[in-house]
PDB file of N, CA and C and ligand atoms in Angstrom:
ATOM      1  N   MET A  33      -9.781 -21.495  11.077  1.00 55.00           N
ATOM      2  CA  MET A  33     -10.331 -20.139  10.843  1.00 55.00           C
ATOM      3  C   MET A  33      -9.745 -19.254  11.885  1.00 55.00           C
ATOM      4  N   SER A  34      -9.041 -18.054  11.626  1.00 61.00           N
ATOM      5  CA  SER A  34      -8.763 -17.200  12.669  1.00 61.00           C
ATOM      6  C   SER A  34     -10.050 -16.246  13.112  1.00 61.00           C
ATOM      7  N   GLY A  35     -10.763 -16.216  12.252  1.00 63.00           N
ATOM      8  CA  GLY A  35     -11.806 -15.276  12.516  1.00 63.00           C
ATOM      9  C   GLY A  35     -11.250 -13.671  12.169  1.00 63.00           C
ATOM     10  N   ASP A  36     -10.427 -13.580  11.499  1.00 70.00           N
ATOM     11  CA  ASP A  36      -9.858 -12.200  11.188  1.00 70.00           C
ATOM     12  C   ASP A  36     -10.105 -12.052   9.588  1.00 70.00           C
ATOM     13  N   ASP A  37     -11.303 -11.528   9.516  1.00 76.00           N
ATOM     14  CA  ASP A  37     -11.821 -11.181   7.999  1.00 76.00           C
ATOM     15  C   ASP A  37     -11.605  -9.912   7.580  1.00 76.00           C
ATOM     16  N   THR A  38     -10.412  -8.941   8.041  1.00 82.00           N
ATOM     17  CA  THR A  38     -10.437  -7.669   7.746  1.00 82.00           C
ATOM     18  C   THR A  38      -9.742  -7.796   6.511  1.00 82.00           C
ATOM     19  N   VAL A  39      -9.973  -6.547   5.529  1.00 86.00           N
ATOM     20  CA  VAL A  39      -9.483  -6.740   4.559  1.00 86.00           C
ATOM     21  C   VAL A  39      -8.455  -5.471   4.408  1.00 86.00           C
ATOM     22  N   THR A  40      -7.080  -5.715   4.107  1.00 92.00           N
ATOM     23  CA  THR A  40      -6.288  -4.864   3.819  1.00 92.00           C
ATOM     24  C   THR A  40      -6.311  -4.282   2.537  1.00 92.00           C
ATOM     25  N   VAL A  41      -6.270  -3.109   2.259  1.00 92.00           N
ATOM     26  CA  VAL A  41      -5.970  -2.362   0.999  1.00 92.00           C
ATOM     27  C   VAL A  41      -4.919  -1.176   1.126  1.00 92.00           C
ATOM     28  N   THR A  42      -4.418  -1.249   0.030  1.00 94.00           N
ATOM     29  CA  THR A  42      -3.199  -0.039  -0.177  1.00 94.00           C
ATOM     30  C   THR A  42      -3.589   0.812  -1.296  1.00 94.00           C
ATOM     31  N   CYS A  43      -3.352   2.138  -0.994  1.00 94.00           N
ATOM     32  CA  CYS A  43      -3.394   3.047  -1.668  1.00 94.00           C
ATOM     33  C   CYS A  43      -2.508   2.818  -3.110  1.00 94.00           C
ATOM     34  N   ALA A  44      -3.043   3.037  -4.246  1.00 90.00           N
ATOM     35  CA  ALA A  44      -2.010   2.520  -5.486  1.00 90.00           C
ATOM     36  C   ALA A  44      -1.292   3.754  -5.758  1.00 90.00           C
ATOM     37  N   SER A  45      -1.328   4.815  -4.988  1.00 88.00           N
ATOM     38  CA  SER A  45      -0.409   5.944  -5.251  1.00 88.00           C
ATOM     39  C   SER A  45       0.372   6.101  -4.333  1.00 88.00           C
ATOM     40  N   CYS A  46       0.039   6.242  -3.179  1.00 95.00           N
ATOM     41  CA  CYS A  46       1.073   6.651  -1.840  1.00 95.00           C
ATOM     42  C   CYS A  46       1.687   5.346  -1.260  1.00 95.00           C
ATOM     43  N   GLY A  47       0.702   4.423  -1.143  1.00 96.00           N
ATOM     44  CA  GLY A  47       1.093   3.031  -0.556  1.00 96.00           C
ATOM     45  C   GLY A  47       0.528   3.176   0.793  1.00 96.00           C
ATOM     46  N   ALA A  48      -0.423   3.926   1.116  1.00 96.00           N
ATOM     47  CA  ALA A  48      -0.925   3.997   2.480  1.00 96.00           C
ATOM     48  C   ALA A  48      -2.006   2.830   2.561  1.00 96.00           C
ATOM     49  N   VAL A  49      -2.037   2.466   3.743  1.00 96.00           N
ATOM     50  CA  VAL A  49      -2.692   1.148   3.957  1.00 96.00           C
ATOM     51  C   VAL A  49      -3.917   1.449   4.905  1.00 96.00           C
ATOM     52  N   ALA A  50      -4.917   0.861   4.652  1.00 94.00           N
ATOM     53  CA  ALA A  50      -5.985   0.501   5.223  1.00 94.00           C
ATOM     54  C   ALA A  50      -6.339  -0.887   5.899  1.00 94.00           C
ATOM     55  N   ASP A  51      -6.417  -0.979   7.305  1.00 92.00           N
ATOM     56  CA  ASP A  51      -6.381  -2.535   7.452  1.00 92.00           C
ATOM     57  C   ASP A  51      -7.980  -2.945   7.666  1.00 92.00           C
ATOM     58  N   ASP A  52      -8.982  -2.098   7.445  1.00 89.00           N
ATOM     59  CA  ASP A  52     -10.523  -2.657   7.810  1.00 89.00           C
ATOM     60  C   ASP A  52     -11.017  -2.393   6.267  1.00 89.00           C
ATOM     61  N   GLY A  53     -10.382  -2.586   5.321  1.00 87.00           N
ATOM     62  CA  GLY A  53     -10.994  -2.127   3.898  1.00 87.00           C
ATOM     63  C   GLY A  53     -11.095  -0.775   3.733  1.00 87.00           C
ATOM     64  N   PRO A  54     -11.288  -0.435   2.449  1.00 89.00           N
ATOM     65  CA  PRO A  54     -11.168   0.843   1.953  1.00 89.00           C
ATOM     66  C   PRO A  54     -12.025   1.912   2.753  1.00 89.00           C
ATOM     67  N   PRO A  55     -11.647   2.887   3.185  1.00 93.00           N
ATOM     68  CA  PRO A  55     -12.601   3.880   4.026  1.00 93.00           C
ATOM     69  C   PRO A  55     -13.568   4.487   2.896  1.00 93.00           C
ATOM     70  N   LEU A  56     -14.687   5.041   3.473  1.00 93.00           N
ATOM     71  CA  LEU A  56     -15.592   5.538   2.405  1.00 93.00           C
ATOM     72  C   LEU A  56     -14.959   6.647   1.679  1.00 93.00           C
ATOM     73  N   ASP A  57     -14.189   7.462   1.928  1.00 94.00           N
ATOM     74  CA  ASP A  57     -13.757   8.337   1.144  1.00 94.00           C
ATOM     75  C   ASP A  57     -12.360   7.884   0.148  1.00 94.00           C
ATOM     76  N   TRP A  58     -12.251   6.580   0.335  1.00 94.00           N
ATOM     77  CA  TRP A  58     -11.193   6.338  -0.663  1.00 94.00           C
ATOM     78  C   TRP A  58     -12.061   5.934  -1.919  1.00 94.00           C
ATOM     79  N   SER A  59     -11.346   6.036  -3.221  1.00 91.00           N
ATOM     80  CA  SER A  59     -11.956   5.649  -4.411  1.00 91.00           C
ATOM     81  C   SER A  59     -11.448   4.612  -4.884  1.00 91.00           C
ATOM     82  N   THR A  60     -12.210   3.764  -5.699  1.00 89.00           N
ATOM     83  CA  THR A  60     -11.967   2.719  -6.344  1.00 89.00           C
ATOM     84  C   THR A  60     -11.655   2.884  -7.992  1.00 89.00           C
ATOM     85  N   GLN A  61     -10.610   2.175  -8.701  1.00 84.00           N
ATOM     86  CA  GLN A  61     -10.466   2.710  -9.891  1.00 84.00           C
ATOM     87  C   GLN A  61     -10.067   1.501 -10.661  1.00 84.00           C
ATOM     88  N   LEU A  62     -10.352   1.164 -11.953  1.00 86.00           N
ATOM     89  CA  LEU A  62      -9.834   0.269 -12.833  1.00 86.00           C
ATOM     90  C   LEU A  62      -8.361   0.460 -13.110  1.00 86.00           C
ATOM     91  N   SER A  63      -7.509  -0.638 -12.735  1.00 82.00           N
ATOM     92  CA  SER A  63      -6.067  -0.750 -12.775  1.00 82.00           C
ATOM     93  C   SER A  63      -5.822  -0.507 -14.367  1.00 82.00           C
ATOM     94  N   GLU A  64      -4.861   0.199 -14.599  1.00 75.00           N
ATOM     95  CA  GLU A  64      -4.458   0.736 -16.061  1.00 75.00           C
ATOM     96  C   GLU A  64      -3.783  -0.589 -16.691  1.00 75.00           C
ATOM     97  N   ARG A  65      -3.257  -1.719 -15.954  1.00 75.00           N
ATOM     98  CA  ARG A  65      -2.824  -2.832 -16.654  1.00 75.00           C
ATOM     99  C   ARG A  65      -3.798  -3.966 -16.870  1.00 75.00           C
ATOM    100  N   GLY A  66      -5.126  -3.506 -16.518  1.00 76.00           N
ATOM    101  CA  GLY A  66      -6.218  -4.421 -16.668  1.00 76.00           C
ATOM    102  C   GLY A  66      -6.254  -5.621 -15.654  1.00 76.00           C
ATOM    103  N   ARG A  67      -5.655  -5.384 -14.400  1.00 78.00           N
ATOM    104  CA  ARG A  67      -5.530  -6.298 -13.542  1.00 78.00           C
ATOM    105  C   ARG A  67      -6.508  -6.349 -12.182  1.00 78.00           C
ATOM    106  N   GLY A  68      -7.761  -5.868 -12.575  1.00 87.00           N
ATOM    107  CA  GLY A  68      -8.782  -5.585 -11.706  1.00 87.00           C
ATOM    108  C   GLY A  68      -8.769  -4.281 -11.257  1.00 87.00           C
ATOM    109  N   VAL A  69      -9.188  -4.177  -9.892  1.00 87.00           N
ATOM    110  CA  VAL A  69      -9.250  -2.650  -9.494  1.00 87.00           C
ATOM    111  C   VAL A  69      -8.156  -2.323  -8.569  1.00 87.00           C
ATOM    112  N   GLU A  70      -8.099  -1.265  -8.196  1.00 89.00           N
ATOM    113  CA  GLU A  70      -6.960  -0.542  -7.445  1.00 89.00           C
ATOM    114  C   GLU A  70      -7.549   0.560  -6.484  1.00 89.00           C
ATOM    115  N   HIS A  71      -7.035   0.502  -5.175  1.00 91.00           N
ATOM    116  CA  HIS A  71      -7.856   1.561  -4.323  1.00 91.00           C
ATOM    117  C   HIS A  71      -6.922   2.737  -4.532  1.00 91.00           C
ATOM    118  N   VAL A  72      -7.539   3.808  -4.239  1.00 91.00           N
ATOM    119  CA  VAL A  72      -6.729   5.249  -4.228  1.00 91.00           C
ATOM    120  C   VAL A  72      -7.307   6.114  -2.886  1.00 91.00           C
ATOM    121  N   CYS A  73      -6.600   6.492  -1.768  1.00 95.00           N
ATOM    122  CA  CYS A  73      -7.020   7.128  -0.890  1.00 95.00           C
ATOM    123  C   CYS A  73      -7.651   8.381  -1.033  1.00 95.00           C
ATOM    124  N   ALA A  74      -8.230   9.080  -0.052  1.00 94.00           N
ATOM    125  CA  ALA A  74      -8.934  10.140  -0.439  1.00 94.00           C
ATOM    126  C   ALA A  74      -7.860  11.517  -0.633  1.00 94.00           C
ATOM    127  N   ARG A  75      -6.938  11.510  -0.189  1.00 94.00           N
ATOM    128  CA  ARG A  75      -5.883  12.630  -0.594  1.00 94.00           C
ATOM    129  C   ARG A  75      -5.389  12.326  -2.189  1.00 94.00           C
ATOM    130  N   CYS A  76      -4.939  11.176  -2.198  1.00 92.00           N
ATOM    131  CA  CYS A  76      -4.408  10.725  -3.562  1.00 92.00           C
ATOM    132  C   CYS A  76      -5.504  10.986  -4.576  1.00 92.00           C
ATOM    133  N   SER A  77      -6.742  10.555  -4.344  1.00 90.00           N
ATOM    134  CA  SER A  77      -7.788  10.667  -5.463  1.00 90.00           C
ATOM    135  C   SER A  77      -8.030  12.046  -5.860  1.00 90.00           C
ATOM    136  N   ARG A  78      -7.961  13.149  -4.835  1.00 90.00           N
ATOM    137  CA  ARG A  78      -7.879  14.423  -5.271  1.00 90.00           C
ATOM    138  C   ARG A  78      -6.798  14.865  -6.207  1.00 90.00           C
ATOM    139  N   GLU A  79      -5.714  14.498  -5.841  1.00 85.00           N
ATOM    140  CA  GLU A  79      -4.630  14.514  -6.707  1.00 85.00           C
ATOM    141  C   GLU A  79      -4.625  13.965  -8.161  1.00 85.00           C
ATOM    142  N   ASN A  80      -5.231  12.626  -7.980  1.00 76.00           N
ATOM    143  CA  ASN A  80      -5.469  11.922  -9.365  1.00 76.00           C
ATOM    144  C   ASN A  80      -6.184  12.575 -10.123  1.00 76.00           C
ATOM    145  N   LEU A  81      -7.318  13.321  -9.709  1.00 79.00           N
ATOM    146  CA  LEU A  81      -8.033  14.067 -10.617  1.00 79.00           C
ATOM    147  C   LEU A  81      -7.336  15.087 -11.372  1.00 79.00           C
ATOM    148  N   ARG A  82      -6.478  15.757 -10.750  1.00 82.00           N
ATOM    149  CA  ARG A  82      -5.832  16.435 -11.602  1.00 82.00           C
ATOM    150  C   ARG A  82      -4.761  16.236 -12.454  1.00 82.00           C
ATOM    151  N   SER A  83      -4.256  14.865 -12.044  1.00 72.00           N
ATOM    152  CA  SER A  83      -3.202  14.190 -12.701  1.00 72.00           C
ATOM    153  C   SER A  83      -3.675  13.713 -14.044  1.00 72.00           C
ATOM    154  N   ILE A  84      -5.137  13.048 -13.731  1.00 68.00           N
ATOM    155  CA  ILE A  84      -5.893  12.406 -15.072  1.00 68.00           C
ATOM    156  C   ILE A  84      -5.973  13.576 -16.141  1.00 68.00           C
ATOM    157  N   GLU A  85      -6.306  14.638 -15.446  1.00 75.00           N
ATOM    158  CA  GLU A  85      -6.646  15.845 -16.345  1.00 75.00           C
ATOM    159  C   GLU A  85      -5.391  16.290 -17.033  1.00 75.00           C
ATOM    160  N   ALA A  86      -4.092  16.035 -16.403  1.00 74.00           N
ATOM    161  CA  ALA A  86      -2.930  16.337 -17.093  1.00 74.00           C
ATOM    162  C   ALA A  86      -2.130  15.319 -17.645  1.00 74.00           C
ATOM    163  N   ARG A  87      -2.934  14.163 -17.976  1.00 69.00           N
ATOM    164  CA  ARG A  87      -2.258  13.216 -18.654  1.00 69.00           C
ATOM    165  C   ARG A  87      -1.167  12.299 -17.772  1.00 69.00           C
ATOM    166  N   LEU A  88      -1.718  12.367 -16.395  1.00 56.00           N
ATOM    167  CA  LEU A  88      -0.997  11.380 -15.470  1.00 56.00           C
ATOM    168  C   LEU A  88       0.526  11.377 -15.588  1.00 56.00           C
ATOM    169  N   SER A  89       1.208  12.625 -15.587  1.00 58.00           N
ATOM    170  CA  SER A  89       2.630  12.362 -15.502  1.00 58.00           C
ATOM    171  C   SER A  89       3.014  11.902 -14.251  1.00 58.00           C
ATOM    172  N   PRO A  90       4.160  10.960 -14.302  1.00 62.00           N
ATOM    173  CA  PRO A  90       4.689  10.184 -13.190  1.00 62.00           C
ATOM    174  C   PRO A  90       5.671  11.108 -12.737  1.00 62.00           C
ATOM    175  N   GLU A  91       5.976  12.276 -13.069  1.00 64.00           N
ATOM    176  CA  GLU A  91       6.957  13.016 -12.588  1.00 64.00           C
ATOM    177  C   GLU A  91       6.283  13.927 -11.175  1.00 64.00           C
ATOM    178  N   TRP A  92       5.361  13.942 -11.365  1.00 52.00           N
ATOM    179  CA  TRP A  92       4.530  14.945 -10.356  1.00 52.00           C
ATOM    180  C   TRP A  92       4.678  14.226  -8.927  1.00 52.00           C
ATOM    181  N   TRP A  93       5.102  13.186  -8.657  1.00 55.00           N
ATOM    182  CA  TRP A  93       5.411  12.529  -7.303  1.00 55.00           C
ATOM    183  C   TRP A  93       6.843  12.756  -7.209  1.00 55.00           C
TER     184      TRP A  93
HETATM  185 ZN1  LIG B 315      -2.758   7.823  -1.360  1.00 56.71          ZN
END
């Protein structure tokens, strides 16, 4: 055992990485492919709110 129990999470939208688990301002959402949950960083979660409203066009990025 290394004692390193940090959880690395990656933003599903922009790929930002958080080494100590998702920060409180990140959001968790169900994966569209039904493979569990994915994390979205604070900035992207705001963007996603708009994108979801607009049917999530992949071209916005
Ligand atoms: Zn992000």
